[in-house]
Coordinates of C-alpha atoms and ligand atoms in Angstrom, one line a residue:
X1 CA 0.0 0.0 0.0
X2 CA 1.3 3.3 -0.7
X3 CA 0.7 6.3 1.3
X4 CA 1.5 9.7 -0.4
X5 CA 0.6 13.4 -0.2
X6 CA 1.1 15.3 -3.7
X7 CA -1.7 16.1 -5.5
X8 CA 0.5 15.8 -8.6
X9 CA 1.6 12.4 -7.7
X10 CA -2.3 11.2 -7.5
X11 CA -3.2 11.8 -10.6
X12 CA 0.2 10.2 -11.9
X13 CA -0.9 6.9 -10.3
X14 CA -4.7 7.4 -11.2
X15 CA -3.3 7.5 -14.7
X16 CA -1.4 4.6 -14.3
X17 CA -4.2 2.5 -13.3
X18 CA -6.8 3.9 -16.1
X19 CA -3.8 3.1 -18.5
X20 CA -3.9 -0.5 -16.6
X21 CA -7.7 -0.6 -17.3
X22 CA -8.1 -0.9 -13.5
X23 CA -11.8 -0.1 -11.9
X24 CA -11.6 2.4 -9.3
X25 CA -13.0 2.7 -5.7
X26 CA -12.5 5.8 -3.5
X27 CA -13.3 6.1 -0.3
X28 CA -13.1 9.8 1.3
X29 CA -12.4 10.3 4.7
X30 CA -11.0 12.6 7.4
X31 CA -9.1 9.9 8.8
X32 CA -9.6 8.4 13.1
X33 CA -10.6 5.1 10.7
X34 CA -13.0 3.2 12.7
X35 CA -15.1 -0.1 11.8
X36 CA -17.6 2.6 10.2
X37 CA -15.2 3.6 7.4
X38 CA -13.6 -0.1 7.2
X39 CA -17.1 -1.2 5.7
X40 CA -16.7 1.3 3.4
X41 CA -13.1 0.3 2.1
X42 CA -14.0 -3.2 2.5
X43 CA -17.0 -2.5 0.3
X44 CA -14.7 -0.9 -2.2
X45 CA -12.1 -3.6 -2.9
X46 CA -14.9 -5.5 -3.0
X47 CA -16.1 -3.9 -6.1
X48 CA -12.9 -2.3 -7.4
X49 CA -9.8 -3.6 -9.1
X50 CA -8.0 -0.5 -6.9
X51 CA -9.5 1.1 -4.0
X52 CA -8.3 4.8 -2.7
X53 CA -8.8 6.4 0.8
X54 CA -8.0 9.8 0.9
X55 CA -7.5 10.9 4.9
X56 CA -7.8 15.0 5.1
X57 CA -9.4 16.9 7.6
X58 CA -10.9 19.4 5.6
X59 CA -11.1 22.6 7.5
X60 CA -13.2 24.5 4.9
X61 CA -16.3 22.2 6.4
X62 CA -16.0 23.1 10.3
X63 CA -17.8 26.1 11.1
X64 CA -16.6 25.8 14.6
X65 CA -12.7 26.0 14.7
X66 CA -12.6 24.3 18.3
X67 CA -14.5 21.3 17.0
X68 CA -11.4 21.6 14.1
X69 CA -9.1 22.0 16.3
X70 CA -10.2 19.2 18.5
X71 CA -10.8 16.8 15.7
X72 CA -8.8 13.4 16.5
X73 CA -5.9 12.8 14.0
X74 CA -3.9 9.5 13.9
X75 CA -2.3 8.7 10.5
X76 CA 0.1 6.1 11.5
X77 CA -2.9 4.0 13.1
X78 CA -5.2 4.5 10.2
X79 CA -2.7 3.1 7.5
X80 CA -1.8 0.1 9.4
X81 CA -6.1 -0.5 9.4
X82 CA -6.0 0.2 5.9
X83 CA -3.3 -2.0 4.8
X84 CA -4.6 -4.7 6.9
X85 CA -7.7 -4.2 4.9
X86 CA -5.9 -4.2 1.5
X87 CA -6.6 -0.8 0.4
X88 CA -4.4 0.2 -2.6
X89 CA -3.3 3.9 -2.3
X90 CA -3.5 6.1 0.8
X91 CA -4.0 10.0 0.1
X92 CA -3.3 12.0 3.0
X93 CA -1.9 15.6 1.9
X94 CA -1.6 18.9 3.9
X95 CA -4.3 22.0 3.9
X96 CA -1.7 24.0 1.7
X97 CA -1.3 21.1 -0.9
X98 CA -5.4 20.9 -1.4
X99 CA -5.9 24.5 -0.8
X100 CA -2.8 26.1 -2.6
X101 CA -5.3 29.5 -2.5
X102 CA -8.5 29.9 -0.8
X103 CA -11.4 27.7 -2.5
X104 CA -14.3 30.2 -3.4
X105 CA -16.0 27.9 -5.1
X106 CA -19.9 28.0 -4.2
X107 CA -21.9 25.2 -4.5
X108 CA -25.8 25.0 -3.5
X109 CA -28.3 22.5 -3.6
X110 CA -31.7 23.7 -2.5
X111 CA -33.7 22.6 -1.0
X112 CA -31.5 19.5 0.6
X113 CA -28.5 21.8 1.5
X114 CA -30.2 23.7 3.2
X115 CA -32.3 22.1 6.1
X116 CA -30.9 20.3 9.2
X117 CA -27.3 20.0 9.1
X118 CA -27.4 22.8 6.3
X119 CA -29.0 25.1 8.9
X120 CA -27.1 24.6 11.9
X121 CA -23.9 24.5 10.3
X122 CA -23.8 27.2 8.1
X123 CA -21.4 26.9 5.1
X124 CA -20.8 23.1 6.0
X125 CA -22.0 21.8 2.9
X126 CA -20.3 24.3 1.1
X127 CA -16.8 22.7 2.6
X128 CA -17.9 19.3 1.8
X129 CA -18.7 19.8 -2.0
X130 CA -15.3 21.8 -2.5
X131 CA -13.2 19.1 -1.1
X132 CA -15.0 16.2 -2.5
X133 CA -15.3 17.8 -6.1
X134 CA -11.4 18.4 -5.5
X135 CA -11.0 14.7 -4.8
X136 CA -13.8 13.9 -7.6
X137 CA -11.5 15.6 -10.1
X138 CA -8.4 14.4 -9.2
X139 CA -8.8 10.5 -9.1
X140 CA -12.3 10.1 -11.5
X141 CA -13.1 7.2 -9.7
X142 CA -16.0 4.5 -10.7
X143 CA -17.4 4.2 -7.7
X144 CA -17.4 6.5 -4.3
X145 CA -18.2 5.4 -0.7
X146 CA -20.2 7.5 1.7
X147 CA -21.3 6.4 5.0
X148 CA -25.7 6.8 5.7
X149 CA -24.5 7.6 9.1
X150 CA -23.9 11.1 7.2
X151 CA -27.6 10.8 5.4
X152 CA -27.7 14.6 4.3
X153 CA -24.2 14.5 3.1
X154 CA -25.0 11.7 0.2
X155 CA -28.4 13.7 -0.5
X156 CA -26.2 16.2 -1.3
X157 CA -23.4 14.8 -3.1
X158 CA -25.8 13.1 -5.0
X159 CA -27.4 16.7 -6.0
X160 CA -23.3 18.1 -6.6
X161 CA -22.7 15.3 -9.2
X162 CA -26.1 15.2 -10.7
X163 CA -25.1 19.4 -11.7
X164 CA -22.0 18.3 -12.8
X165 CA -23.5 15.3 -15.0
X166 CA -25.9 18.3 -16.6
X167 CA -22.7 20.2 -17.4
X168 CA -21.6 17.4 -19.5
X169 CA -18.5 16.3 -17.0
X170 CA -16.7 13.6 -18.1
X171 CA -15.9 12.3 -14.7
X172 CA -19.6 12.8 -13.5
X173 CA -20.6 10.9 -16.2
X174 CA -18.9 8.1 -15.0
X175 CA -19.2 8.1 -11.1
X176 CA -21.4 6.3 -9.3
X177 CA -22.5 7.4 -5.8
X178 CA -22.5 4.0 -3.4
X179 CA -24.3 4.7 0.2
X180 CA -23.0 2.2 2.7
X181 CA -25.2 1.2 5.9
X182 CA -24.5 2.5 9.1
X183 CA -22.1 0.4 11.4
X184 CA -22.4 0.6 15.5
X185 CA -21.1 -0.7 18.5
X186 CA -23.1 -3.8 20.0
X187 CA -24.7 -1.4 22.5
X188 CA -26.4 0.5 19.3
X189 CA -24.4 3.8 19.0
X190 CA -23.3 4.9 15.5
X191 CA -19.7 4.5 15.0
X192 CA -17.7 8.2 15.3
X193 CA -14.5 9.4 14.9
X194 CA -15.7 11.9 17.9
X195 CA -16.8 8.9 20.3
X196 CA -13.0 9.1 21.2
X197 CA -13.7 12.2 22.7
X198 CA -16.6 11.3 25.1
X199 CA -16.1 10.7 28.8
X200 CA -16.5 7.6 30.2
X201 CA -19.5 8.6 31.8
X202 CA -20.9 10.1 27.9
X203 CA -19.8 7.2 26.5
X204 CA -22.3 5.3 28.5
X205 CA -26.0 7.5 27.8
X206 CA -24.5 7.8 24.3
X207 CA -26.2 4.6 23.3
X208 CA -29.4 5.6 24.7
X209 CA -30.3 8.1 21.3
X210 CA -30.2 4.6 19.2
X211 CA -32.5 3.2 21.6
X212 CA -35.0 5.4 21.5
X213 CA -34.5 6.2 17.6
X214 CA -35.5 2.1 17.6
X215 CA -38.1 2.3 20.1
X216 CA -39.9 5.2 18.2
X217 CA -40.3 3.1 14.6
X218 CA -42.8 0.9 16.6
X219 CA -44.5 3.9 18.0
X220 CA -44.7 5.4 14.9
X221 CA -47.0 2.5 13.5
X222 CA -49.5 3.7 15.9
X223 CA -49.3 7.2 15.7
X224 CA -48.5 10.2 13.6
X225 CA -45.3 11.8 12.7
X226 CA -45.9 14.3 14.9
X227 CA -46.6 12.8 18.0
X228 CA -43.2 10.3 16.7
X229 CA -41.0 13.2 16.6
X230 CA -42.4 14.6 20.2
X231 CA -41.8 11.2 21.7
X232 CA -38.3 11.0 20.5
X233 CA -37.3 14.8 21.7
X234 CA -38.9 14.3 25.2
X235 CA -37.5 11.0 25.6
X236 CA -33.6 12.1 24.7
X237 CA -34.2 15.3 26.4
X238 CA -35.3 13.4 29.6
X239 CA -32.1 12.4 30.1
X240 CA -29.6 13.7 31.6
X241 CA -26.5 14.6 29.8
X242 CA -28.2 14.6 26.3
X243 CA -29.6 17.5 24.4
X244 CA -31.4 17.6 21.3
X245 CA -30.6 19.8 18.3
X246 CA -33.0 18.6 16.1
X247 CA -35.3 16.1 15.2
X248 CA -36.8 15.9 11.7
X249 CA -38.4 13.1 10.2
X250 CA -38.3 13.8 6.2
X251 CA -38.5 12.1 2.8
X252 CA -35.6 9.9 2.5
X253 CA -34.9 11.7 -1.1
X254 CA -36.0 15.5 -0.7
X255 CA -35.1 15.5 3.2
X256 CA -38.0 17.4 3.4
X257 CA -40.3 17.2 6.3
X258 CA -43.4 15.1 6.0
X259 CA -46.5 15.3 8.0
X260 CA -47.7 11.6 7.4
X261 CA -46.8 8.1 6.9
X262 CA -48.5 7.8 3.7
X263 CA -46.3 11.7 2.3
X264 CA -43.1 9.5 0.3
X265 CA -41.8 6.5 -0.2
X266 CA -38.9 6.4 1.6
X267 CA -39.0 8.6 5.3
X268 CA -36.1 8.8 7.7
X269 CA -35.3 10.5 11.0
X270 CA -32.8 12.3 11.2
X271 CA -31.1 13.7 14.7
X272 CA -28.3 15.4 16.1
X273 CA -27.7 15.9 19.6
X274 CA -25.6 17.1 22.4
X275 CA -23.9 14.7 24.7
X276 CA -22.2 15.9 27.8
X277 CA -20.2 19.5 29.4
X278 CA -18.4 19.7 26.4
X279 CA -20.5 18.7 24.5
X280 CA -19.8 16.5 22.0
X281 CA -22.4 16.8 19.0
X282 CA -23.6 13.6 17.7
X283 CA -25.6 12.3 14.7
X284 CA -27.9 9.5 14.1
X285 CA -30.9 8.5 11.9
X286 CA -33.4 6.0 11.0
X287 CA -35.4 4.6 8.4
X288 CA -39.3 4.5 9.0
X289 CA -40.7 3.7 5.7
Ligands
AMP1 P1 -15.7 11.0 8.2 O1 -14.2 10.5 8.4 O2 -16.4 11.1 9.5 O3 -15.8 12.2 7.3 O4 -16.4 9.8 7.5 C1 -16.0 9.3 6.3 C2 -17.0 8.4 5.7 O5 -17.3 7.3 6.6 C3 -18.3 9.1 5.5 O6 -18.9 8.8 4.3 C4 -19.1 8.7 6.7 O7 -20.6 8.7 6.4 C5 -18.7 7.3 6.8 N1 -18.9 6.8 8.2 C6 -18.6 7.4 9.3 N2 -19.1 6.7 10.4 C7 -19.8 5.6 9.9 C8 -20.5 4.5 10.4 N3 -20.7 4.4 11.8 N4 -21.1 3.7 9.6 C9 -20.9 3.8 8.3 N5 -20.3 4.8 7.7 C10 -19.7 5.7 8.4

């Protein structure tokens, strides 16, 4: 496995590997690997003849530089995971090398960008399209990996590449988006780079979001959405140590809010909430439908 840094040395292997007919996977990331993103890799050499995890915390999507700042980093660890898991090329390259100048780039996807995570974090999305356009570009890949733990962030990938397909790009054209299912510890909580940075004692109401997230798809057979989305806040907010952000149950595709059962196809719940003193902000969601 080789790990490297230069932008200009990518693309030189990506070549190589087009030239060598090779399929490829890639498999973004900001590194902290847990079993979360090894089911993503490991779905990609499934699939691929060469699979590619790039590892960059990208600061142009924190809109809180303490949560950037803060933001577990440990390279060495997450190549010996990687290699143990047969990925091909790691890309893990400095803040200068991606952003040689500032990025102004704006992207916006309306409505999907713009509710939930799009509304609390402001300019989040924004970060997310630059850097994974930028890694888009540079390797073309087949197929990309995204995590449903993130279940706004594939909406709206899915909406970035769609634009670029319209515009006729030639490595649009080509990508497909693959959404991976959510991996968690045995006690239900999503898998996180951040659950490093929970206390013990966090660490151990953590679990009880999933729980109720569960609990609630049975309650929602009996009643509406919106007593399902008031029995979820209560519940979480209840107890101690965790605070809601939001709670929004919405059409798996348009992550739009619905008002029944019977509104889409496909309808998810989507939460984020604060855990602890620090607190540590956590996300979550659901399928209902
Ligand atoms: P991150 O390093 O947090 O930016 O995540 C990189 C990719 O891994 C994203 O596509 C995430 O959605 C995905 N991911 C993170 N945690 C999980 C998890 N628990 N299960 C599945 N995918 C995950």
């Amino acid at each position: 496995m080789e790990v490297i840094d230069s932008v200009k040395e990518l693309k030189k292997r990506v070549s190589d590997f087009r030239k060598e007919n090779k399929k490829i996977g890639l498999v973004p990331t900001m590194g902290a690997l847990h079993n979360g993103h090894a089911s993503l890799v490991r779905k990609s050499t499934d699939e691929n003849d060469v699979t590619i995890v790039s590892v960059f915390v990208n600061p142009t999507q924190f809109n809180d530089k303490n949560d950037l700042e803060k933001y577990p980093r440990t390279l060495d660890a997450d190549c010996r995971l990687l290699e143990s898991l047969g990925a091909t090329l790691v890309f893990a390259p400095s803040v200068d090398e991606i952003y040689p100048e500032p990025d102004t780039r704006s992207f916006s996807y309306p409505p999907t960008d713009s509710v939930m995570e799009g509304a609390f974090r402001p300019g989040h999305f924004n970060g997310v399209c630059q850097i994974v356009s930028k890694l888009f570009m540079f390797v073309e890949p087949d197929n990309a990996y995204f995590g449903e733990k993130d279940f706004q962030q594939i909406a709206v990938i899915k909406a970035m590449v769609y634009d670029y397909r319209k515009k006729d790009t030639d490595w649009a054209k080509r990508l497909n988006i693959r959404p991976c299912p959510i991996v968690r510890e045995d006690d239900g909580l999503a898998l996180s780079s951040r659950n490093t940075l929970l206390t013990e004692e966090e660490r151990s109401i953590a679990p009880y979001i999933y729980s109720v997230l569960s609990e609630s798809v049975d309650y929602s057979r009996t009643h509406s959405v919106e007593e399902t989305k008031n029995m979820v806040v209560e519940k979480i907010n209840k107890k101690e140590g965790l605070k809601v952000q939001y709670y929004e149950i919405v059409n798996a595709d348009t992550l739009q809010t619905v008002s029944s059962w019977d509104e889409a196809e496909h309808i998810q719940g989507c939460i984020t909430v604060f855990c602890g003193d620090t607190p540590i902000r956590l996300i979550d969601n659901i399928n209902y439908i």
